[in-house]
Coordinates of C-alpha atoms and ligand atoms in Angstrom, one line a residue:
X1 CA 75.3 134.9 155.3
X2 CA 74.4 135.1 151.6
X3 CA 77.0 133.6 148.8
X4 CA 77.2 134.5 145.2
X5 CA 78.7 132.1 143.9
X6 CA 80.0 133.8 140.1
X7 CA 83.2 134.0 140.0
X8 CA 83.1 136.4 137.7
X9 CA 84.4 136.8 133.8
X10 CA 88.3 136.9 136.1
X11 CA 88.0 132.8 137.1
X12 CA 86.6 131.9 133.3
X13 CA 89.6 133.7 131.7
X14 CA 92.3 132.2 134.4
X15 CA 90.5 128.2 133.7
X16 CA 90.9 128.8 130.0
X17 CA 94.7 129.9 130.8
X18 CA 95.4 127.3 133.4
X19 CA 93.6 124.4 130.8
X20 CA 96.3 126.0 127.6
X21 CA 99.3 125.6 130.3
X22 CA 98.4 122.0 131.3
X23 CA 97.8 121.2 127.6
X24 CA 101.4 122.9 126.6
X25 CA 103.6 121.7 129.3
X26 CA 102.9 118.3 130.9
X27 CA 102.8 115.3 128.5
X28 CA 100.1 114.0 126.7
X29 CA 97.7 112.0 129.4
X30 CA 99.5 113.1 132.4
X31 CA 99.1 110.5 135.4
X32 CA 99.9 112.8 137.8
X33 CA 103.8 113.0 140.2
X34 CA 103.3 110.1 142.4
X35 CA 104.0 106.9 139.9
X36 CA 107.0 104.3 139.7
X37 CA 108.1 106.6 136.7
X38 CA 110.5 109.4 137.9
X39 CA 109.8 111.5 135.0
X40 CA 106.2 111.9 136.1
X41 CA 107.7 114.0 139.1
X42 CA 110.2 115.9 137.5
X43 CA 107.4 117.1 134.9
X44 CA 105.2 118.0 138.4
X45 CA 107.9 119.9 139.4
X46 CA 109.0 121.3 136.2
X47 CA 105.1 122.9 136.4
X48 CA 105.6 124.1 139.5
X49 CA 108.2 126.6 138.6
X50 CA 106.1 127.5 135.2
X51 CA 102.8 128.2 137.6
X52 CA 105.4 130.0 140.0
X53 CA 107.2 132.3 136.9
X54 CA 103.5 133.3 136.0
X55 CA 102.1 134.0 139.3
X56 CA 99.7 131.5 139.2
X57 CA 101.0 129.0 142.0
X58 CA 100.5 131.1 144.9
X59 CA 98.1 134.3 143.5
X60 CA 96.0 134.6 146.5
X61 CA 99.2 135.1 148.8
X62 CA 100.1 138.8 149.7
X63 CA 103.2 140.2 147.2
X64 CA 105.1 140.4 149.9
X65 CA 105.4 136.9 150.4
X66 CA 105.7 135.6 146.7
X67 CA 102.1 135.8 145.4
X68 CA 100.2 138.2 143.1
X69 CA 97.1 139.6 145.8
X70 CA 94.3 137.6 143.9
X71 CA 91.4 136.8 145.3
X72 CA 90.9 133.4 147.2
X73 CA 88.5 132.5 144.7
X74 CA 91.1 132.8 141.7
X75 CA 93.2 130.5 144.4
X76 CA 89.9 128.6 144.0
X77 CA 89.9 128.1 140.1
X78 CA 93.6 126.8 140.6
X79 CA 92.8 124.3 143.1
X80 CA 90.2 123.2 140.8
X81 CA 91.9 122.6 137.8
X82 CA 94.7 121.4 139.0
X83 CA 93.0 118.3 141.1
X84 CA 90.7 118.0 138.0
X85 CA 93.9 117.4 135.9
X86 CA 96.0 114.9 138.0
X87 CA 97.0 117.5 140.6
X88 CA 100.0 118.4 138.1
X89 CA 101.8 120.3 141.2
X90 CA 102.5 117.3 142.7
X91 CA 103.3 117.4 146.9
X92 CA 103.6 121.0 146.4
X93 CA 99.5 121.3 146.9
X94 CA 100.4 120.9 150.4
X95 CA 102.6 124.0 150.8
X96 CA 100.4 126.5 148.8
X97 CA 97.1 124.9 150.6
X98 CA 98.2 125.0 154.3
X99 CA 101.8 125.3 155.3
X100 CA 101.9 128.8 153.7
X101 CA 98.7 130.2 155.3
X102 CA 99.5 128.5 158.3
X103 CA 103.4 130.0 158.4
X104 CA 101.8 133.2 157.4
X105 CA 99.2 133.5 160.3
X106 CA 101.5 131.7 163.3
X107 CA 104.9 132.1 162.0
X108 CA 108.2 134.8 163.3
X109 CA 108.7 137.3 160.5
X110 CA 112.4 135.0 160.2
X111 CA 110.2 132.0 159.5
X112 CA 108.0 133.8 156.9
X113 CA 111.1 135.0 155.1
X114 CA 112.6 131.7 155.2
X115 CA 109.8 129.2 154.3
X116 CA 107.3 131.5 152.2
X117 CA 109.2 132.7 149.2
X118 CA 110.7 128.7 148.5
X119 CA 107.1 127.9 148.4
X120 CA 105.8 130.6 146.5
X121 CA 108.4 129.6 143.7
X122 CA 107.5 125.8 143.6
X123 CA 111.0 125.0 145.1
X124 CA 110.0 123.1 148.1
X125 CA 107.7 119.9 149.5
X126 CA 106.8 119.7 152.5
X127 CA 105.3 116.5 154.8
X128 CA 102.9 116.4 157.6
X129 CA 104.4 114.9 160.9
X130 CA 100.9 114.4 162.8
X131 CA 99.6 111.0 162.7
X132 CA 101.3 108.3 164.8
X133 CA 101.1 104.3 165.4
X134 CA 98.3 105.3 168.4
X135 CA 97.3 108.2 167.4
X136 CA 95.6 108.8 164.3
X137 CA 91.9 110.0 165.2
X138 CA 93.2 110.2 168.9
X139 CA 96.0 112.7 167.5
X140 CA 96.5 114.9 171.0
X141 CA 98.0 111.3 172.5
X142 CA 100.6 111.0 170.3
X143 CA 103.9 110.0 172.0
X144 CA 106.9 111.7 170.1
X145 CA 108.4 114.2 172.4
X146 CA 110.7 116.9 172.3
X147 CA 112.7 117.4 175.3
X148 CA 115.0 121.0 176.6
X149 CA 118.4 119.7 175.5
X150 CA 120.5 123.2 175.8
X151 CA 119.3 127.0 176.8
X152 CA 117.7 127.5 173.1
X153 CA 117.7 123.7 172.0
X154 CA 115.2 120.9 171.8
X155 CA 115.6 117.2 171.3
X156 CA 113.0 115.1 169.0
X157 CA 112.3 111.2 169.6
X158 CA 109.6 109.4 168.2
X159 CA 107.9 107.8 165.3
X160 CA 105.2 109.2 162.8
X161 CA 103.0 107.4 160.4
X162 CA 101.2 107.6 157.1
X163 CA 103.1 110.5 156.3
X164 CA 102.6 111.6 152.9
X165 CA 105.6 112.2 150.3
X166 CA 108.1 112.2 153.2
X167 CA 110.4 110.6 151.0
X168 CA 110.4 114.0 148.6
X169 CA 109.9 116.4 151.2
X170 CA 112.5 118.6 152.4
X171 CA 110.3 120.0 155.4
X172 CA 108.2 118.5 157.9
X173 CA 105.5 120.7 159.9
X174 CA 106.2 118.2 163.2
X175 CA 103.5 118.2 165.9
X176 CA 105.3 116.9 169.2
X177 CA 105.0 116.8 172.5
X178 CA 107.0 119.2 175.2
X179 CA 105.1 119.2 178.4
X180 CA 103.6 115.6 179.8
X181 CA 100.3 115.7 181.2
X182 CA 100.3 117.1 184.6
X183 CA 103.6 118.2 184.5
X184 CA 103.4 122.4 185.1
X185 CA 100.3 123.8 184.0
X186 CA 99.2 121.1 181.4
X187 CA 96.1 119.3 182.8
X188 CA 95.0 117.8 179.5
X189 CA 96.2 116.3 176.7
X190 CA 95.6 119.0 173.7
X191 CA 97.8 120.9 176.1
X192 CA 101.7 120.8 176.3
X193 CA 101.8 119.8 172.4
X194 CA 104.1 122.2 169.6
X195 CA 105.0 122.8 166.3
X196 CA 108.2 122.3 165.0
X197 CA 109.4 123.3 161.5
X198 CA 111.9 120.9 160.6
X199 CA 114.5 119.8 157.8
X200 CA 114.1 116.7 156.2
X201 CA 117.9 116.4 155.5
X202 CA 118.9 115.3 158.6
X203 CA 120.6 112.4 159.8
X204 CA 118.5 111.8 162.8
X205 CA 115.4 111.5 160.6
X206 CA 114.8 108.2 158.8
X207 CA 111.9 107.5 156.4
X208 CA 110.3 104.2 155.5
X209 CA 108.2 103.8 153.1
X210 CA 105.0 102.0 153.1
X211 CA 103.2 100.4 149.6
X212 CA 99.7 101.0 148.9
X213 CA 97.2 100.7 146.1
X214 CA 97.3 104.8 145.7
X215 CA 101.4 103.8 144.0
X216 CA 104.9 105.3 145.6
X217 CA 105.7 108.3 147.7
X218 CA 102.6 108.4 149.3
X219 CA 102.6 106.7 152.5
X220 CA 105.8 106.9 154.9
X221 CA 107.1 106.3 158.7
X222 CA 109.5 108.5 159.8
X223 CA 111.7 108.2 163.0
X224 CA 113.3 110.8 164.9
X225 CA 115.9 109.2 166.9
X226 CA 117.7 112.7 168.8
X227 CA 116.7 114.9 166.0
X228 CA 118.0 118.4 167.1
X229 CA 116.6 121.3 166.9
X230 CA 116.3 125.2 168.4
X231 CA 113.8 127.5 169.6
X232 CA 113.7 129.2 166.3
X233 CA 112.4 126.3 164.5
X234 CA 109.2 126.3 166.9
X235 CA 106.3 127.5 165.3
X236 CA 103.4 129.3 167.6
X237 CA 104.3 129.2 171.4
X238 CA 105.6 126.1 173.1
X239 CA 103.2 124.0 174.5
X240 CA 100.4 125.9 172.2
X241 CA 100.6 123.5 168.6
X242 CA 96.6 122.2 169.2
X243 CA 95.7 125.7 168.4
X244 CA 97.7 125.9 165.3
X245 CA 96.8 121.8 164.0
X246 CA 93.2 123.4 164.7
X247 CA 93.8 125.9 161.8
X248 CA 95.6 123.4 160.0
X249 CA 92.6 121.2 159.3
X250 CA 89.9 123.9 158.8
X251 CA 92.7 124.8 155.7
X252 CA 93.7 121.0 154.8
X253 CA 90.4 119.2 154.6
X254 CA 89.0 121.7 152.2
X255 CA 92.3 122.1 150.4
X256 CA 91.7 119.2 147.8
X257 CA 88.9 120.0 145.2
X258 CA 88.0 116.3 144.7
X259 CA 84.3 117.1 143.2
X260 CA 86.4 119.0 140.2
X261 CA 87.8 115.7 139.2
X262 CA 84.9 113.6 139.5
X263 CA 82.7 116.2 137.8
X264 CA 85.0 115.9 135.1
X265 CA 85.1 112.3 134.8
X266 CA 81.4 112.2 135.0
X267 CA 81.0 115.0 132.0
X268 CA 83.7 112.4 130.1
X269 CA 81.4 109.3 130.1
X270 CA 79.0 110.0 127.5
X271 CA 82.1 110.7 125.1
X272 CA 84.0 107.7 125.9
X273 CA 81.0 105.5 125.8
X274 CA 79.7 106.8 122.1
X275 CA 76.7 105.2 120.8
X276 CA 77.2 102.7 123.8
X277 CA 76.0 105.5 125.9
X278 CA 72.7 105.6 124.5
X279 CA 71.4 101.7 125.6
X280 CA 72.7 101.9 128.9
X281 CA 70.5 100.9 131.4
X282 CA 68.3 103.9 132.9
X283 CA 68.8 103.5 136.4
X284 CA 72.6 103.9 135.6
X285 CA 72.0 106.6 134.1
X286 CA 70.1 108.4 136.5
X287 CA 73.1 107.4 139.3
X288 CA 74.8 109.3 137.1
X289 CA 72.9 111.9 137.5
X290 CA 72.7 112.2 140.8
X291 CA 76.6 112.3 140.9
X292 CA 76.5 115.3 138.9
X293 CA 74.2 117.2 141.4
X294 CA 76.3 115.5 144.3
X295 CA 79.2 117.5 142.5
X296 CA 77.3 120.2 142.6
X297 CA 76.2 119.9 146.0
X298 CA 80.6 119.7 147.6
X299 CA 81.3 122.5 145.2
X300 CA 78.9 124.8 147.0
X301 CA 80.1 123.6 150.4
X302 CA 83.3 124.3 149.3
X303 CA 82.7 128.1 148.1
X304 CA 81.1 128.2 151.7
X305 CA 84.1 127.5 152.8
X306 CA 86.4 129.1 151.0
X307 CA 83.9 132.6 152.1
X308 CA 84.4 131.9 155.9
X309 CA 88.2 130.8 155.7
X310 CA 88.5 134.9 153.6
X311 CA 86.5 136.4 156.6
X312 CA 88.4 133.8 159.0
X313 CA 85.4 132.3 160.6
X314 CA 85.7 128.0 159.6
X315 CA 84.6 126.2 162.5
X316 CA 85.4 122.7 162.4
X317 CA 81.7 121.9 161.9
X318 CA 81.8 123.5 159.1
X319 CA 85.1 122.4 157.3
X320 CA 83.7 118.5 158.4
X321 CA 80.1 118.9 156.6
X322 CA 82.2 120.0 153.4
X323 CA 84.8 116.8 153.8
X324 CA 82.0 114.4 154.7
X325 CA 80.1 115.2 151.4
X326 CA 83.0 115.8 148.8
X327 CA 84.7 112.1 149.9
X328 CA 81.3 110.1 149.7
X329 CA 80.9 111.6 146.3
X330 CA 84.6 110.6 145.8
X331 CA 83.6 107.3 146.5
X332 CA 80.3 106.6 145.0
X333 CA 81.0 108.4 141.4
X334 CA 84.1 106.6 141.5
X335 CA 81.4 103.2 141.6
X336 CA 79.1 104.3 139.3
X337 CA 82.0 105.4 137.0
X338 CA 83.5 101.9 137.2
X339 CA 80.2 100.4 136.1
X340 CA 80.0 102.9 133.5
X341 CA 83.7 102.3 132.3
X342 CA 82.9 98.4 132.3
X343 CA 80.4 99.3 129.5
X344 CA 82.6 101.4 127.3
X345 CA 84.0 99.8 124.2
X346 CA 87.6 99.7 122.0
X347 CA 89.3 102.2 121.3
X348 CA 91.4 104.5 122.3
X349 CA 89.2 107.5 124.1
X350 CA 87.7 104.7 126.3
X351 CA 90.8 103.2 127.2
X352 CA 91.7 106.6 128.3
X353 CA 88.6 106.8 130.3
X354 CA 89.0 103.5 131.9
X355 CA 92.6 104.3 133.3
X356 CA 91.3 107.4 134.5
X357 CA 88.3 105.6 136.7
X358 CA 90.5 102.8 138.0
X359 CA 92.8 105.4 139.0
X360 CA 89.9 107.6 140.6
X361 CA 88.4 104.5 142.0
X362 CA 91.9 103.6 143.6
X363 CA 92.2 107.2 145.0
X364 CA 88.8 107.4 146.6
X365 CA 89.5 104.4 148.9
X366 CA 91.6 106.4 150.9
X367 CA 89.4 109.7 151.2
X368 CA 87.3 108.8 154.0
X369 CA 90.7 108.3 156.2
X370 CA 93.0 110.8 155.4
X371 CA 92.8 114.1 156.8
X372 CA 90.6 112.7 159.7
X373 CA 88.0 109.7 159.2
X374 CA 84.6 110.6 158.3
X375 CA 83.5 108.6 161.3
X376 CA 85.4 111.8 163.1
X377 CA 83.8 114.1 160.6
X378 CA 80.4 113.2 161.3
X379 CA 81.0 113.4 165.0
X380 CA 82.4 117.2 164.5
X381 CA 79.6 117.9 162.6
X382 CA 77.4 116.5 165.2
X383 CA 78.9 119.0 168.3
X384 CA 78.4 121.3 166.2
X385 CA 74.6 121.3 165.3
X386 CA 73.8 120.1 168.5
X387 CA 76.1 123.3 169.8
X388 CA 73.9 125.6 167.6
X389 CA 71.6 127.9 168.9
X390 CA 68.3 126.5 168.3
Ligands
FAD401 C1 96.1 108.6 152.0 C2 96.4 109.0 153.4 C3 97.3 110.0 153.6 C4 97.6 110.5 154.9 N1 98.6 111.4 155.1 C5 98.9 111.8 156.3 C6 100.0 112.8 156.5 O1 100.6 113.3 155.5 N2 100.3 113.1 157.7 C7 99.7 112.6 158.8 O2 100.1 113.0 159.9 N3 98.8 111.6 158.7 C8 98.4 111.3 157.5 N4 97.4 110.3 157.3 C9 96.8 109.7 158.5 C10 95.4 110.0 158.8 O3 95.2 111.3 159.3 C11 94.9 109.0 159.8 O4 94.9 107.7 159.1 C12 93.5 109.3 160.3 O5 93.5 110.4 161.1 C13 92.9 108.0 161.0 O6 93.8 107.6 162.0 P1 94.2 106.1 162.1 O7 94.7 105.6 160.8 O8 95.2 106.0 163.3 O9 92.9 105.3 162.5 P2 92.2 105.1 163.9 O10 92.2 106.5 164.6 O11 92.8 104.0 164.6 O12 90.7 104.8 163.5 C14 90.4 103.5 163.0 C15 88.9 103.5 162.8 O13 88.2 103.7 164.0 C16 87.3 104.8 163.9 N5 87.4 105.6 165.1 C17 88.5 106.0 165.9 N6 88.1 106.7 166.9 C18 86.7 106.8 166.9 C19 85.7 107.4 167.7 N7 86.1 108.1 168.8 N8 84.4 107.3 167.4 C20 84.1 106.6 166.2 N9 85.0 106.0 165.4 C21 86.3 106.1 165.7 C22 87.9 105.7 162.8 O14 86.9 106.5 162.2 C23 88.4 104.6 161.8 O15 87.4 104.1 161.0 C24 97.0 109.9 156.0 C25 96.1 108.8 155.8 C26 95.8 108.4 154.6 C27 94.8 107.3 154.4

């Protein structure tokens, strides 16, 4: 396959306008939504709506369902910025990333016309119910189940874990389990698994949150204890959801731009620093260095990706070499950017700059987990060179 990688004069003009709208309508230093500070959400969500009224939330998503027919790479410029500016849509990442695409490829055309246009306004979060207490990398032996209650009904019991923003969702894209293994035709354990689309609002659904270092809202348990739901809430076929988390991750794990945000921290440290910069110890510097080509090295895996998700071809080999690179580079520029903040003196640019690594250095602790461990990553990748034809 060969990529060009220019985005063209297009994706200059839309960072310039997306940089201008960040600059006019979130506050000064922006932490990002998920702090102990409620106003730091309602500002997230207030930006939602502006990127919505401009087109600029969802722009690669067909007119039809509440985007402006851009091209993924536009999409691409957004994700970019965004993450590289404190992810200023908040939760709703989530919804333009995967749920969307996801709703749009395996959805009814009820569903789409439900849960596409909230999302394509920056009216609605939504929380993944995958993970459980025993199933994490083992997802397919996860335990909650949804039973036939009535002719067209279903009843949920279970328990989910690390479930992000579950405490400000309103949706929850619920992977249970309908068939046990060797009940019917279910012989394994990817089998007899579905989707279920579900409302956040209801009494049967009870979230706990748990603390972390990352701050509020972004770790959760949720119980189902006889959650009800219908036939038209299931998404995909019953007993069919491994398909559809399949084409979940391939969208998910390259739905976060992380090298945009280290690439600009990195650019930031000579600034911050001043003179400082100049007696730093070499082989620092040349750590630094190599960040900045390791940034350039997950961006280009990234485009890769993004070219094969447009032509519809992401294997999961391919989505795992992009996640294993971008969250090592998470985690070693955010230790060479600690050393480098260590070194930066008074004032009020490098206090900036130091806030910004601890809170990059906090975030990164978490990348190699979430969305599937690398340990997990590098053994997808694995199947799938040794799979290649050689
Ligand atoms: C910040 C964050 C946000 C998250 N958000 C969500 C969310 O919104 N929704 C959701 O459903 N989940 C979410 N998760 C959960 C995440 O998907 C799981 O943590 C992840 O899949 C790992 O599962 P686990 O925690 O159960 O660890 P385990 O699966 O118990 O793994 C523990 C360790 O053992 C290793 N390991 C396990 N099996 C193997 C194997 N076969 N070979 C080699 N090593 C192995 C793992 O790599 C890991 O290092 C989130 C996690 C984090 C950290």
């Amino acid at each position: 396959m060969t990529l060009d990688f220019d985005m063209g004069t297009r994706a200059g003009e839309l960072r310039g306008q997306l940089r201008e709208l960040i600059h006019q309508e979130l506050p000064e230093r922006f932490p990002g939504a998920f702090t102990d500070n409620p106003t730091d959400l309602a500002a997230a969500q207030r930006f939602c709506r502006v990127l919505a009224e401009r087109d600029l939330l969802c722009l690669s998503w067909p007119k039809e369902f509440g985007g402006a027919d851009a091209s993924v790479w536009e999409q691409t410029v957004v994700r970019e910025e965004m993450w590289a500016h404190h992810e200023p849509r908040g939760a709703q990442y989530m919804g333009v990333n995967w749920v969307g695409p996801i709703i749009m490829r395996h959805g009814t055309p009820e569903q789409q016309r439900r849960h596409l246009p909230p999302i394509a306004a920056g009216e609605v979060i939504w929380c993944q119910g995958f993970s459980e207490p025993e199933a994490g990398s083992d997802l397919a032996s996860l335990r909650t189940t949804a039973r036939r209650d009535a002719s067209d009904g279903w009843l949920i019991n279970g328990q989910k874990i690390w479930t992000s923003y579950a405490t400000m969702a309103q949706w929850c894209f619920l992977l249970a389990r309908t068939t046990r293994v060797g009940e019917g035709a279910v012989t394994k354990k990817q089998q007899g698994l579905t989707i279920f689309l579900v409302p956040m609002d209801n009494p049967a659904i009870q979230v706990r949150p748990i603390g972390t270092m990352m701050g509020p809202h972004h770790l959760n348990e949720v119980f189902f204890d006889d959650l009800r739901v219908t036939d038209a809430d299931v998404l995909g076929a019953v007993d069919a959801g491994w398909s559809v988390v399949q084409d979940v991750m391939s969208y998910e794990r390259v739905g976060i731009a992380r090298y945009a945000r280290c690439e600009r921290l990195l650019a930031a440290a000579p600034d911050a620093l001043g003179q400082r910069w100049e007696t730093l110890p070499g082989e620092l510097v040349a750590r630094w260095v190599r960040m900045l080509t390791h940034c350039r090295r997950a961006r280009l895996l990234a485009y890769r990706i993004v070219a094969l998700q447009d032509s519809g071809r992401v294997a999961p080999g391919d989505a795992a070499a992009y996640r294993i690179a971008v969250t090592r580079l998470d985690q070693e520029s955010a230790e060479v950017l600690m050393e480098i903040a260590a070194e930066a003196p008074a004032g009020a640019q490098a206090q900036w700059f130091r806030a910004e690594v601890e809170d990059h250095w906090r975030y990164s602790q978490a990348a190699t987990v979430s969305s599937g461990s690398i340990e997990m990553q590098r053994i997808l990748l694995s199947r799938a060179l040794l799979a290649a034809p050689r």
